[in-house]
Coordinates of C-alpha atoms in Angstrom, one line a residue:
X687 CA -6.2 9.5 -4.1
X688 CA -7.1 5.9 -4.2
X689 CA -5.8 2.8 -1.9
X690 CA -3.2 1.7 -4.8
X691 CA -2.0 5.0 -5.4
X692 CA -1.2 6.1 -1.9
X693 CA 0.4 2.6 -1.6
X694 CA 2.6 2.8 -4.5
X695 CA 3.2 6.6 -3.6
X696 CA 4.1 6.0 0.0
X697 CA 6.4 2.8 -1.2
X698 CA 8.5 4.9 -3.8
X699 CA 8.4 7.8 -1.5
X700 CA 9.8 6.4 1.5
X701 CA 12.6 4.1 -0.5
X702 CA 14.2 7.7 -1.8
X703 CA 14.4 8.9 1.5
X704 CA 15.6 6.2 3.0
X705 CA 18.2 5.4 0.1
X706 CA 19.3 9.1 0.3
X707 CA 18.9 9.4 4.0
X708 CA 20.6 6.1 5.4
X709 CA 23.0 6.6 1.6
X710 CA 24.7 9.9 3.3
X711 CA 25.5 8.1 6.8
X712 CA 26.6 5.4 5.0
X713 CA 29.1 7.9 2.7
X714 CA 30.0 9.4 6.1
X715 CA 30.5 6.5 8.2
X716 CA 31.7 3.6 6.3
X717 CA 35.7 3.1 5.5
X718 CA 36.8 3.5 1.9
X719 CA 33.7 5.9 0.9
X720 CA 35.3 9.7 -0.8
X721 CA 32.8 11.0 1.8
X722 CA 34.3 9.4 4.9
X723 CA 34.3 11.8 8.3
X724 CA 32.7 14.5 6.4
X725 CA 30.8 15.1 9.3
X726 CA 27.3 15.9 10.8
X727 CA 26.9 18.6 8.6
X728 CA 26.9 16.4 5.4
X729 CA 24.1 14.2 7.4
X730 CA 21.8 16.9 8.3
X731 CA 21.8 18.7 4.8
X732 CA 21.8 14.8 3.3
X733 CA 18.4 14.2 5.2
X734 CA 17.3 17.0 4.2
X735 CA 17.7 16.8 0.6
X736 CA 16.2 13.1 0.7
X737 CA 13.1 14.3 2.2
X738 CA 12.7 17.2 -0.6
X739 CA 13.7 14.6 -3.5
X740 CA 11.1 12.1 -1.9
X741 CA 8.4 14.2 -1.1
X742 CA 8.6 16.2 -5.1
X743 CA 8.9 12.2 -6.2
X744 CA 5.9 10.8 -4.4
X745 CA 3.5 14.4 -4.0
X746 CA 1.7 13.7 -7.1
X747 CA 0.5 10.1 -6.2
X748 CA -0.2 9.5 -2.1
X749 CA 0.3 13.2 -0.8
X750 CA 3.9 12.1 0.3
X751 CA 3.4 11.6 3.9
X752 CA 6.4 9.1 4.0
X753 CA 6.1 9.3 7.9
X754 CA 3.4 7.7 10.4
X755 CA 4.4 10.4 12.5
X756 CA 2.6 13.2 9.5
X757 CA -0.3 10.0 8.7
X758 CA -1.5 10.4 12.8
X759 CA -1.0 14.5 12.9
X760 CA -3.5 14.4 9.4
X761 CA -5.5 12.2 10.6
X762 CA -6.7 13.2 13.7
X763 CA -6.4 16.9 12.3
X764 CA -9.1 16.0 9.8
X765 CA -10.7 13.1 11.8
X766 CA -10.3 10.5 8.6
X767 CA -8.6 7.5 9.5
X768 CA -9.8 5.6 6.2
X769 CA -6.3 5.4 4.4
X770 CA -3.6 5.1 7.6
X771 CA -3.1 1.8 7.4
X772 CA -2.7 1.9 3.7
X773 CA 0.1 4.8 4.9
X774 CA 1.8 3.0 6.9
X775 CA 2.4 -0.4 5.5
X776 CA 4.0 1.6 1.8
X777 CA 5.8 3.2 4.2
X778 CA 7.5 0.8 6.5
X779 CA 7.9 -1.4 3.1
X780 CA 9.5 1.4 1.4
X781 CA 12.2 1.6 4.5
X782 CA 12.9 -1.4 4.2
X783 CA 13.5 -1.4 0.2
X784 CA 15.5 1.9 0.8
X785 CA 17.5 0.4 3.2
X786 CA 18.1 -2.3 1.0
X787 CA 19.6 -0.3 -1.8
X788 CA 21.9 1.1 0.1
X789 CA 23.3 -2.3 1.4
X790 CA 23.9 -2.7 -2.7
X791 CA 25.0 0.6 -3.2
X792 CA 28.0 0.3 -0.7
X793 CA 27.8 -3.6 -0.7
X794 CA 32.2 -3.2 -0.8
X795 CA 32.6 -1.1 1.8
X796 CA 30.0 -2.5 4.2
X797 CA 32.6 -5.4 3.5
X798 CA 35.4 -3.4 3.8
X799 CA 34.7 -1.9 7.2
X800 CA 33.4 -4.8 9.1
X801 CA 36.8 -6.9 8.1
X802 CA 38.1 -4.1 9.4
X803 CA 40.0 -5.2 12.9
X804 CA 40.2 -1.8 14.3
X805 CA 36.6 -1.5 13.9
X806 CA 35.4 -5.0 14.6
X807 CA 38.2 -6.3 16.7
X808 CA 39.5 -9.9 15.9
X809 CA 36.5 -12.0 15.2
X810 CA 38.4 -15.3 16.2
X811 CA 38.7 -13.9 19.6
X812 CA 35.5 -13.5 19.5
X813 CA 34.4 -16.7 18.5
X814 CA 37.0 -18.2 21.1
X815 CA 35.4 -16.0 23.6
X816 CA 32.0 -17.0 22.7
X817 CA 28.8 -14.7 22.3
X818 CA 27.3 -12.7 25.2
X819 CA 23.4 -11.9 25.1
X820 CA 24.1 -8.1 26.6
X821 CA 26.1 -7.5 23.7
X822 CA 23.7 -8.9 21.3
X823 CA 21.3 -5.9 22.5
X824 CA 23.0 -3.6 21.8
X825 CA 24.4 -1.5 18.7
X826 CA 26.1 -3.2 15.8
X827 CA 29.3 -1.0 13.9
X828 CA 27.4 -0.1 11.7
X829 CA 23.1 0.2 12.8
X830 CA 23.6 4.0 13.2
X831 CA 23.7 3.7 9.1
X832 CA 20.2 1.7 9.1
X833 CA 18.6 3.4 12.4
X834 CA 19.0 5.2 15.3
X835 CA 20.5 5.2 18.7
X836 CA 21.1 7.3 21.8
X837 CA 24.6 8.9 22.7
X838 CA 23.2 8.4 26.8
X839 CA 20.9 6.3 27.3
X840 CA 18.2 7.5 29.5
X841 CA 14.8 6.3 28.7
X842 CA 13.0 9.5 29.6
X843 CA 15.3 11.9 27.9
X844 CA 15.8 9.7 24.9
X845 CA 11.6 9.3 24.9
X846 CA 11.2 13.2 25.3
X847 CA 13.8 14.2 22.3
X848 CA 11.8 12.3 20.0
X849 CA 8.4 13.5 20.8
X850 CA 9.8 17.5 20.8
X851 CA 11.7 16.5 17.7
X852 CA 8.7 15.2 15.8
X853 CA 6.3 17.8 17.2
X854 CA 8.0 20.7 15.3
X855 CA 8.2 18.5 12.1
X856 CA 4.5 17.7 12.5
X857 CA 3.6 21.0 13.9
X858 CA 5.3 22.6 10.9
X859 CA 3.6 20.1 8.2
X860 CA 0.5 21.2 9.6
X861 CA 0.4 24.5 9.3
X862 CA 2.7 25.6 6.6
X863 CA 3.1 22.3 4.6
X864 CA -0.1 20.8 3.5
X865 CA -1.2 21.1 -0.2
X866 CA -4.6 22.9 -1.1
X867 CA -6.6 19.6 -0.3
X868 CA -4.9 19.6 3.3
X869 CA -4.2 15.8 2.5
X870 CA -0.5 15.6 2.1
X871 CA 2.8 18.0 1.2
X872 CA 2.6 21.0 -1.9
X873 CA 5.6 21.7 -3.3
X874 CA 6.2 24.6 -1.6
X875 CA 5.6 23.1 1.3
X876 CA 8.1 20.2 0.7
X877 CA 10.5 22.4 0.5
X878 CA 9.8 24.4 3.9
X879 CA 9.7 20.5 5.7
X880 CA 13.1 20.2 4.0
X881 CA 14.8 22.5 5.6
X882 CA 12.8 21.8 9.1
X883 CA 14.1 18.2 9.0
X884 CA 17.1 20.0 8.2
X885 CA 16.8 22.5 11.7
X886 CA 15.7 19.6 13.7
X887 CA 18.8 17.8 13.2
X888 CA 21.3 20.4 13.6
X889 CA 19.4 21.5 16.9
X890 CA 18.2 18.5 18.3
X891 CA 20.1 15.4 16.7
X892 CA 22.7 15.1 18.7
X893 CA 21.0 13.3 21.5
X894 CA 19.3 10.0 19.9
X895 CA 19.6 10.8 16.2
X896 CA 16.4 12.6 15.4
X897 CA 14.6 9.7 14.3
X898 CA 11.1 11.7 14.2
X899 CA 9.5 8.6 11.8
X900 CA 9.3 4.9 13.0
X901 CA 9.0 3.7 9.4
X902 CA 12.4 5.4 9.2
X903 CA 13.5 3.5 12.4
X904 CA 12.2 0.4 12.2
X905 CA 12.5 -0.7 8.8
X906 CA 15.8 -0.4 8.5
X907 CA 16.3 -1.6 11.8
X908 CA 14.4 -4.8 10.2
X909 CA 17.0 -5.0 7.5
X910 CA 20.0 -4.4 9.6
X911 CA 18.9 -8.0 11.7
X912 CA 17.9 -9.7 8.0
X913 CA 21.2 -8.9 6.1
X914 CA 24.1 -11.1 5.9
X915 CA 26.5 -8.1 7.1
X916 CA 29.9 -10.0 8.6
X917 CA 30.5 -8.8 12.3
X918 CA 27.3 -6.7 12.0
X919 CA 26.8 -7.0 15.6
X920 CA 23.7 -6.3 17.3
X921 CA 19.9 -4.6 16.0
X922 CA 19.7 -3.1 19.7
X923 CA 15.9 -4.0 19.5
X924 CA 16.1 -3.4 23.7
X925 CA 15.9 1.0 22.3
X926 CA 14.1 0.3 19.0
X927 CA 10.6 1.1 20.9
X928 CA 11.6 4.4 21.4
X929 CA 12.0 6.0 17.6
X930 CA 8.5 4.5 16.5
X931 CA 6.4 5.6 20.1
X932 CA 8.4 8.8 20.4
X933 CA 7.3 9.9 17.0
X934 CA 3.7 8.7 17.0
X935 CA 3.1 10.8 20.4
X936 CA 4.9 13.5 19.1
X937 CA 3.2 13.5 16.1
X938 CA -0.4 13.1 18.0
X939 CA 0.5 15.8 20.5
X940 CA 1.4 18.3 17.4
X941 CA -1.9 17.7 15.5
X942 CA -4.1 18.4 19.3
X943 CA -1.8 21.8 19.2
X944 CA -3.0 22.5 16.7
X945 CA -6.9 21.7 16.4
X946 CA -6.8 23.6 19.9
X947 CA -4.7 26.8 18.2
X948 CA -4.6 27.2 14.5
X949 CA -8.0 25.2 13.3

């Protein structure tokens, strides 16, 4: 795989997943959407469908890591670091296009729900009131649809889901994923992730989420703070450290598990 490929790959890769993956929260969460309150259910099987779509999209052309999280576990699994950067920059771009899309895809009910008084309260109170910087920090009524957040936030707990989160995904890319060059998913493979991003989030979303991919985080965090969303409220960039160093230890820890066990 050349530089351009894995680039392109990892750009058109990630945007799928992220336009299916942030698409089904937004179906879920926003008013005026046919798939409104359809529940966690519809999220985790949505996610897990975006990763199989993305990763039979992108396979052919970068290996579809479409996570640093996977890019870390391969590369210290094989000791060849040549290509993560390439890796990571189509991916954290392709969040953010993803991310993008779906803004267009439900530009009228983003509209729709933040006009929305009993979600956004009455925003000339608010003005009369006047901004408050702790408020800022924190989440926005609708960031859980670009990225993700904690239900209780403790630091350690929040830090710990992420990492044992991610460590299965990885764990499971490594072993059971991996096409016959070791470099990225097979089909079969893909489809086995699938439903393991699928497992995770059932049994261990409920906490922060389930980021288990800073690209998936972060660039649609990015977005969130860049689009002009009315009463978007805040990016709550005080947590967003936690989904991209969560997943990059878990990642790192599921890769030494496995050059100590299965290699």
């Amino acid at each position: 795989m050349s530089s351009s490929d894995i680039f392109i790959g990892e750009i058109i890769g990630t945007a799928v997943l992220i336009l299916l993956g942030a698409g089904v929260v937004a179906a879920v969460v926003l008013k005026r959407s046919k798939a409104q309150n359809a529940g966690w259910l519809a999220i985790t099987f949505g996610w897990g469908f975006a990763v199989l779509t993305a990763v039979y999209i992108a396979g052919s052309l970068s290996g579809a890591h479409l996570n640093p999280a996977v890019t870390i576990g391969i590369a210290i699994k094989d000791g060849d670091w040549k290509n993560v950067p390439v890796y990571f920059a189509g991916q954290l771009l392709g969040a953010m296009i993803g991310a993008s899309l779906v803004w267009i895809a439900y530009y009228g009910q983003f509209h729709a729900h933040l006009t929305d008084r009993d979600i956004v309260g009455d925003p000339a109170e608010k003005a009369i009131e006047g901004p408050h910087d702790e408020a800022k920090s924190h989440a926005g009524p609708v960031l859980g649809i670009f990225s993700t957040g904690p239900e209780i936030r403790n630091v350690w707990q929040n830090l710990a889901t992420e990492i044992i989160g991610t460590l299965v995904l990885v764990l499971a890319v490594l072993t059971q994923g991996l096409n016959d060059s070791g470099k990225g998913l097979g089909v079969v493979g893909g489809l086995m992730v699938a439903l393991v991003v699928v497992g995770i989030g059932l049994s261990l979303g409920g906490p922060t989420g389930y980021a288990i991919n800073p690209a998936r985080d972060l660039g649609p965090r990015i977005v969130h703070a860049l689009l002009p969303l009315p009463n978007k409220g805040g990016s709550d960039w005080s947590y967003a450290w936690i989904p991209v160093v969560g997943p990059l230890a878990g990642g790192a820890l599921a890769a030494g598990i496995y050059n100590i066990a299965f290699a």
